[in-house]
mmCIF file of C-alpha atoms in Angstrom:
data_model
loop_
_atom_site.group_PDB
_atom_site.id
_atom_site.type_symbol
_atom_site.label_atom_id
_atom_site.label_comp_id
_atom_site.label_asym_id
_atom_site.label_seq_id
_atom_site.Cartn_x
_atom_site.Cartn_y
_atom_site.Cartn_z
ATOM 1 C CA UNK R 1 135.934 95.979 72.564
ATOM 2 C CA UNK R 2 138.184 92.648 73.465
ATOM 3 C CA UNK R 3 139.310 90.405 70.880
ATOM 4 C CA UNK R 4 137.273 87.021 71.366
ATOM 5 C CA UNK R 5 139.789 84.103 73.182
ATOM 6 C CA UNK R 6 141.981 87.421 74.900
ATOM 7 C CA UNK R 7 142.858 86.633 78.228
ATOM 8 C CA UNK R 8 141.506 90.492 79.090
ATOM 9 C CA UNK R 9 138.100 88.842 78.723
ATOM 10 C CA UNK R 10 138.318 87.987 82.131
ATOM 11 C CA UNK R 11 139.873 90.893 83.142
ATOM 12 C CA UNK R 12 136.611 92.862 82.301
ATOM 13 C CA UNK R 13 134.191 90.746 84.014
ATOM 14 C CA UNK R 14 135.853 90.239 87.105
ATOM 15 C CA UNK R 15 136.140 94.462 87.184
ATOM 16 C CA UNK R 16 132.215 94.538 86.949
ATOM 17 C CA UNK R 17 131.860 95.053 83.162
ATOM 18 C CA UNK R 18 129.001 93.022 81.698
ATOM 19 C CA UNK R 19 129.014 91.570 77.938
ATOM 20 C CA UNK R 20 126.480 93.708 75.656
ATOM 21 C CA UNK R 21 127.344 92.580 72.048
ATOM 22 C CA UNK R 22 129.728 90.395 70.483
ATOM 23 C CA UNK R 23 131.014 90.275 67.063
ATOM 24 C CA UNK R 24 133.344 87.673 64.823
ATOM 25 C CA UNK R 25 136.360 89.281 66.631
ATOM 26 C CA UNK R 26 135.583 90.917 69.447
ATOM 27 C CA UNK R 27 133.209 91.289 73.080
ATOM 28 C CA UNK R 28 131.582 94.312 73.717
ATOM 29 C CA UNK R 29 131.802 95.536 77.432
ATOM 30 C CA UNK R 30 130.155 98.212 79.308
ATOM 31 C CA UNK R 31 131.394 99.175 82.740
ATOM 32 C CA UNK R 32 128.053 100.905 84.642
ATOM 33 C CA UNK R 33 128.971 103.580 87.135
ATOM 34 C CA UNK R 34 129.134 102.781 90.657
ATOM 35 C CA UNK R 35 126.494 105.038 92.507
ATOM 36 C CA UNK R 36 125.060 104.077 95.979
ATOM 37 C CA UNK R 37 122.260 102.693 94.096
ATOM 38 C CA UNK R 38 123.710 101.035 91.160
ATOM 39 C CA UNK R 39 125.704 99.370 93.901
ATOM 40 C CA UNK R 40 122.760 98.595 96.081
ATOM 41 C CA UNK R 41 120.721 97.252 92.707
ATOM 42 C CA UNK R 42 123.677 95.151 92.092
ATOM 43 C CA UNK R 43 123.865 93.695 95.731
ATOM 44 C CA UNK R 44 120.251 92.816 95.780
ATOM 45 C CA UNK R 45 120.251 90.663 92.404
ATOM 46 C CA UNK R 46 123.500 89.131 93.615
ATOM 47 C CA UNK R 47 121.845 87.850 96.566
ATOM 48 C CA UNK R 48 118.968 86.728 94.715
ATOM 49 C CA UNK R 49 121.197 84.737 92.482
ATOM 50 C CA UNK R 50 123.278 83.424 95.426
ATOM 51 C CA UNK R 51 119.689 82.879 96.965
ATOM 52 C CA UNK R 52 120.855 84.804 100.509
ATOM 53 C CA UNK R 53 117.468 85.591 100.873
ATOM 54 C CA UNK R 54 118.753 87.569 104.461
ATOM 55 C CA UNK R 55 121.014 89.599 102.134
ATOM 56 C CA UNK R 56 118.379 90.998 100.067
ATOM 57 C CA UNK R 57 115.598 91.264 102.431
ATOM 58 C CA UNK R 58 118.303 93.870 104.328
ATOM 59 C CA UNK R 59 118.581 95.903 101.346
ATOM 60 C CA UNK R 60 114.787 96.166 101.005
ATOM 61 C CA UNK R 61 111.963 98.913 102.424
ATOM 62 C CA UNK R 62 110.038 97.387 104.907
ATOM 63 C CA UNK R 63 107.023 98.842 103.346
ATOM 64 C CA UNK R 64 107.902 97.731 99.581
ATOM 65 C CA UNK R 65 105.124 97.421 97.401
ATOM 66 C CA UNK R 66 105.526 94.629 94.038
ATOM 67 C CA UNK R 67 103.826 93.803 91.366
ATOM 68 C CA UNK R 68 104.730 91.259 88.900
ATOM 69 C CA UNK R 69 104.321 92.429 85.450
ATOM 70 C CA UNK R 70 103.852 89.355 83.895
ATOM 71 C CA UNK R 71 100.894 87.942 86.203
ATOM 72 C CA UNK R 72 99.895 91.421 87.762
ATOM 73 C CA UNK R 73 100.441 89.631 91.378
ATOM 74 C CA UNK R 74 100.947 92.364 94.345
ATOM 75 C CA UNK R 75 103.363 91.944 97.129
ATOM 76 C CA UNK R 76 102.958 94.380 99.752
ATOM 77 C CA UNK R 77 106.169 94.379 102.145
ATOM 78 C CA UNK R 78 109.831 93.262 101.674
ATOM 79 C CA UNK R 79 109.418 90.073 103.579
ATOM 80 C CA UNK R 80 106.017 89.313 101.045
ATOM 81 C CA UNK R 81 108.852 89.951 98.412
ATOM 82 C CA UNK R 82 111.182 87.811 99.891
ATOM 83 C CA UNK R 83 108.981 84.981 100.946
ATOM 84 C CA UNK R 84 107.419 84.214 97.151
ATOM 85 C CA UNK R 85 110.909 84.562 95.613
ATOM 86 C CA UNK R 86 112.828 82.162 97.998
ATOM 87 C CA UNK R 87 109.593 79.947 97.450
ATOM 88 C CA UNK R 88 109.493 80.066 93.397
ATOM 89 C CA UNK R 89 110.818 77.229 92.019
ATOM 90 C CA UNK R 90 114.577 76.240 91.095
ATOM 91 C CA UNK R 91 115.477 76.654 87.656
ATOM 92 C CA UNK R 92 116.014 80.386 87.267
ATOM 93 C CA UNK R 93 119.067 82.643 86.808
ATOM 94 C CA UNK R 94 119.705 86.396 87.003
ATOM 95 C CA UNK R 95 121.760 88.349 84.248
ATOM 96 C CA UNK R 96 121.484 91.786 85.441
ATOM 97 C CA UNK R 97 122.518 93.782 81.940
ATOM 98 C CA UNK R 98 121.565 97.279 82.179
ATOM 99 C CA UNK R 99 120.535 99.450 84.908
ATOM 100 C CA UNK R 100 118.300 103.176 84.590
ATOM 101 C CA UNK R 101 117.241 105.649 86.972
ATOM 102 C CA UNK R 102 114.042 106.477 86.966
ATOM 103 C CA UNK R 103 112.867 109.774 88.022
ATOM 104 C CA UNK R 104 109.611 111.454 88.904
ATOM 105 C CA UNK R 105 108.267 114.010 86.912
ATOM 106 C CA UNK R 106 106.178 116.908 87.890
#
């Protein structure tokens, strides 16, 4: 917790913590850990927001498969991926707040 108007506000967020709750006095931060993939998760959405479509496209599979969840579209390949994203329209921001691995069972 930070007390709201602190000047360690922006001490957190520069240091990679991201904002989860905040109260009448204070900001909630939590600081993810820094795996190879959380960092690699992180990279990709930061190019995305920066719109460095080269950037992300690099941290991509060649053989990616996507499917939109909200329209149930499939993109099969990173540069598919790539192409419809740097081609959706302006407007649209990216808040990455919580990462989880996600494991195969069996």
């Amino acid at each position: 917790m930070c007390p709201q108007g602190s000047k360690a506000n922006h001490f957190y967020l520069r240091h990679g913590c991201v904002k989860t709750g905040e109260g009448a006095w204070d900001i909630d931060y939590v600081r993810m850990p820094l795996s190879d993939g959380v960092r690699a998760v992180h990279a990709m959405w930061s190019a995305f927001q920066a719109r460095d479509w080269t950037s992300a496209r690099a941290l991509l599979h060649d053989d990616l498969q996507t499917v939109w969840w909200t329209s149930g579209e499939r993109f099969d390949g990173a540069d598919a991926f790539i192409t419809v994203n740097a081609r959706y329209p302006e407007g649209w921001t990216i808040h990455l707040i919580d990462i989880s691995m996600l494991r195969d069972v069996g």
